[in-house]
Amino acid sequence: MLSGLARAAALRLGAPCARWLGSRAGVPAHVVDLRSDTVTRPGPAMRRAMAEAVVGDDDYGEDPTVRELQERAAQLLGVEQTLFVPTNTMANLICVMGHCRRRGSQLLLGQECHLHVYEQGGVAQIAGVHSHLLPDLPHGTLDLDELERVITRGLGNPYHPVCELVCLENTHSSSGGRVLPIDYLRQVHLLAQSHGARVHLDGARLMNAAVALRVPPARIVEHCDSVSFCLSKGLGAPVGALVGGPKDFIQEAWRLRKALGGGMRQAGVLAAAALVGLAEAEEELSRDHENARRFARGLQALASPHCSVNPAAVETNMVLVKVVGLPAADLCQRLQAVSPDEVAQTGHAVRVLLFPWTEQSVRAVWHRDVSTQDTELALRKWEFVLRQLGP
Ligand SMILES: Cc1ncc(COP(=O)(O)O)c(C=O)c1O
């Protein structure tokens, strides 16, 4: 994984996501932004829904659009209730705080998961929770024997922290958007339950997992005690996430949201966009997954010695590309630059925006602002850059 500084430098690499930007090559440059599915901007239907949303004070439970979103999402996720919160980071923290009720209780999670790596250790800073990390296997799963060993190690022993929670992430971002098998979720849940622990699912991209497995999201969530669900990634809403779980858990989640500063008043303006995102999710995400697969197959067909990709590992909207012979950051810079040579050879000026994921890999993420045609243009740009690098 990149250091914070390298990631900040990579962020600066990325231009604002205008579709067409001026270029020194003399023609406007077309931008294909594959940095993340968080970069989408609300389209006309979402903006209209936001403008027309009926709102009220959500802190008094009086915003009908927030209520509609929460009820619709509860049905979709197969949980008793959901709560609208500003971000998936807050949703995760609320869930950890809701489950881990004693100071110093133990949370088991994968060492590369978002909750551990990118959420500033909020569970320690704010919740006083002690994380125990387990290695992530290549498919984004944890080794069940190791999980059992760690859960049971301290049972009844006053020297050890008490394990109260296991957190899983689905889809699993750092493994390239892999989908956790439902039977694995069932086994983790059984294991946790049999030792008095609960399971929280970071479902920032749960909908991608459900679309890939062709099951309703509720089939996945039934094996968890709580779920977070992001509205501002593949679903394309500008802001927002949901916490899902049993009624008493969501009542406590409401209290925790308040303590974390998150009562949102006329939040129906935001919930309206999320409702549009939810309604369109299946179609949009299926297209993103297909574009990601198309890109991976196309890149593999280029057979470049400078990069390798495994199309069989592309299960959702992400493609992990291994970079060989140059730093991943250099490759990203070349993919973003445009030159007269590119225009002369390909007839296009295309800026492909990407993050180096590690020193030797790049993660490309598809979303609703990247069309099939954009995917083809991105592939042609990779071809041009790889050809310039030579054998
Ligand atoms: C797996 C996962 N969980 C949680 C988050 C946090 O989401 P947010 O940016 O809404 O706080 C992200 C963000 O990229 C993520 O990828």
JSON list of C-alpha atoms and ligand atoms in Angstrom, two decimals, residues 36 38 86-90 92 114-115 119 169 171 173 202 204-205 230 232-233 240-241, ligand 1:
[
{"chain": "A", "resi": 36, "resn": "SER", "atom": "CA", "xyz": [-12.25, 5.78, -7.68]},
{"chain": "A", "resi": 38, "resn": "THR", "atom": "CA", "xyz": [-16.27, 8.28, -5.42]},
{"chain": "A", "resi": 86, "resn": "PRO", "atom": "CA", "xyz": [-23.05, 11.46, 6.18]},
{"chain": "A", "resi": 87, "resn": "THR", "atom": "CA", "xyz": [-20.31, 8.96, 5.30]},
{"chain": "A", "resi": 88, "resn": "ASN", "atom": "CA", "xyz": [-19.47, 5.28, 5.30]},
{"chain": "A", "resi": 89, "resn": "THR", "atom": "CA", "xyz": [-16.57, 6.09, 7.64]},
{"chain": "A", "resi": 90, "resn": "MET", "atom": "CA", "xyz": [-19.09, 7.37, 10.19]},
{"chain": "A", "resi": 92, "resn": "ASN", "atom": "CA", "xyz": [-18.48, 1.98, 10.31]},
{"chain": "A", "resi": 114, "resn": "HIS", "atom": "CA", "xyz": [-10.56, 0.23, 4.76]},
{"chain": "A", "resi": 115, "resn": "LEU", "atom": "CA", "xyz": [-11.78, 0.48, 8.33]},
{"chain": "A", "resi": 119, "resn": "GLU", "atom": "CA", "xyz": [-10.26, 5.61, 8.77]},
{"chain": "A", "resi": 169, "resn": "GLU", "atom": "CA", "xyz": [-15.52, -5.84, 3.95]},
{"chain": "A", "resi": 171, "resn": "THR", "atom": "CA", "xyz": [-16.67, -6.11, -1.80]},
{"chain": "A", "resi": 173, "resn": "SER", "atom": "CA", "xyz": [-11.39, -3.18, -1.89]},
{"chain": "A", "resi": 202, "resn": "ASP", "atom": "CA", "xyz": [-18.44, -2.79, 5.77]},
{"chain": "A", "resi": 204, "resn": "ALA", "atom": "CA", "xyz": [-19.53, 0.33, 1.14]},
{"chain": "A", "resi": 205, "resn": "ARG", "atom": "CA", "xyz": [-19.82, -1.63, -2.12]},
{"chain": "A", "resi": 230, "resn": "CYS", "atom": "CA", "xyz": [-22.42, 3.67, 0.92]},
{"chain": "A", "resi": 232, "resn": "SER", "atom": "CA", "xyz": [-21.80, 7.95, -2.83]},
{"chain": "A", "resi": 233, "resn": "LYS", "atom": "CA", "xyz": [-19.70, 5.30, -4.58]},
{"chain": "A", "resi": 240, "resn": "GLY", "atom": "CA", "xyz": [-24.32, 9.68, 2.30]},
{"chain": "A", "resi": 241, "resn": "ALA", "atom": "CA", "xyz": [-24.30, 6.17, 3.71]},
{"chain": "B", "resi": 1, "resn": "LIG", "atom": "C1", "xyz": [-14.50, -0.28, 1.64]},
{"chain": "B", "resi": 1, "resn": "LIG", "atom": "C2", "xyz": [-14.72, 1.14, 2.09]},
{"chain": "B", "resi": 1, "resn": "LIG", "atom": "N1", "xyz": [-15.26, 1.36, 3.29]},
{"chain": "B", "resi": 1, "resn": "LIG", "atom": "C3", "xyz": [-15.49, 2.60, 3.73]},
{"chain": "B", "resi": 1, "resn": "LIG", "atom": "C4", "xyz": [-15.17, 3.71, 2.96]},
{"chain": "B", "resi": 1, "resn": "LIG", "atom": "C5", "xyz": [-15.41, 5.10, 3.51]},
{"chain": "B", "resi": 1, "resn": "LIG", "atom": "O1", "xyz": [-16.42, 5.74, 2.81]},
{"chain": "B", "resi": 1, "resn": "LIG", "atom": "P1", "xyz": [-16.64, 7.32, 2.97]},
{"chain": "B", "resi": 1, "resn": "LIG", "atom": "O2", "xyz": [-15.69, 7.95, 2.02]},
{"chain": "B", "resi": 1, "resn": "LIG", "atom": "O3", "xyz": [-18.08, 7.51, 2.57]},
{"chain": "B", "resi": 1, "resn": "LIG", "atom": "O4", "xyz": [-16.39, 7.70, 4.35]},
{"chain": "B", "resi": 1, "resn": "LIG", "atom": "C6", "xyz": [-14.59, 3.52, 1.70]},
{"chain": "B", "resi": 1, "resn": "LIG", "atom": "C7", "xyz": [-14.25, 4.70, 0.86]},
{"chain": "B", "resi": 1, "resn": "LIG", "atom": "O5", "xyz": [-13.66, 4.62, -0.18]},
{"chain": "B", "resi": 1, "resn": "LIG", "atom": "C8", "xyz": [-14.36, 2.20, 1.26]},
{"chain": "B", "resi": 1, "resn": "LIG", "atom": "O6", "xyz": [-13.80, 1.97, 0.07]}
]
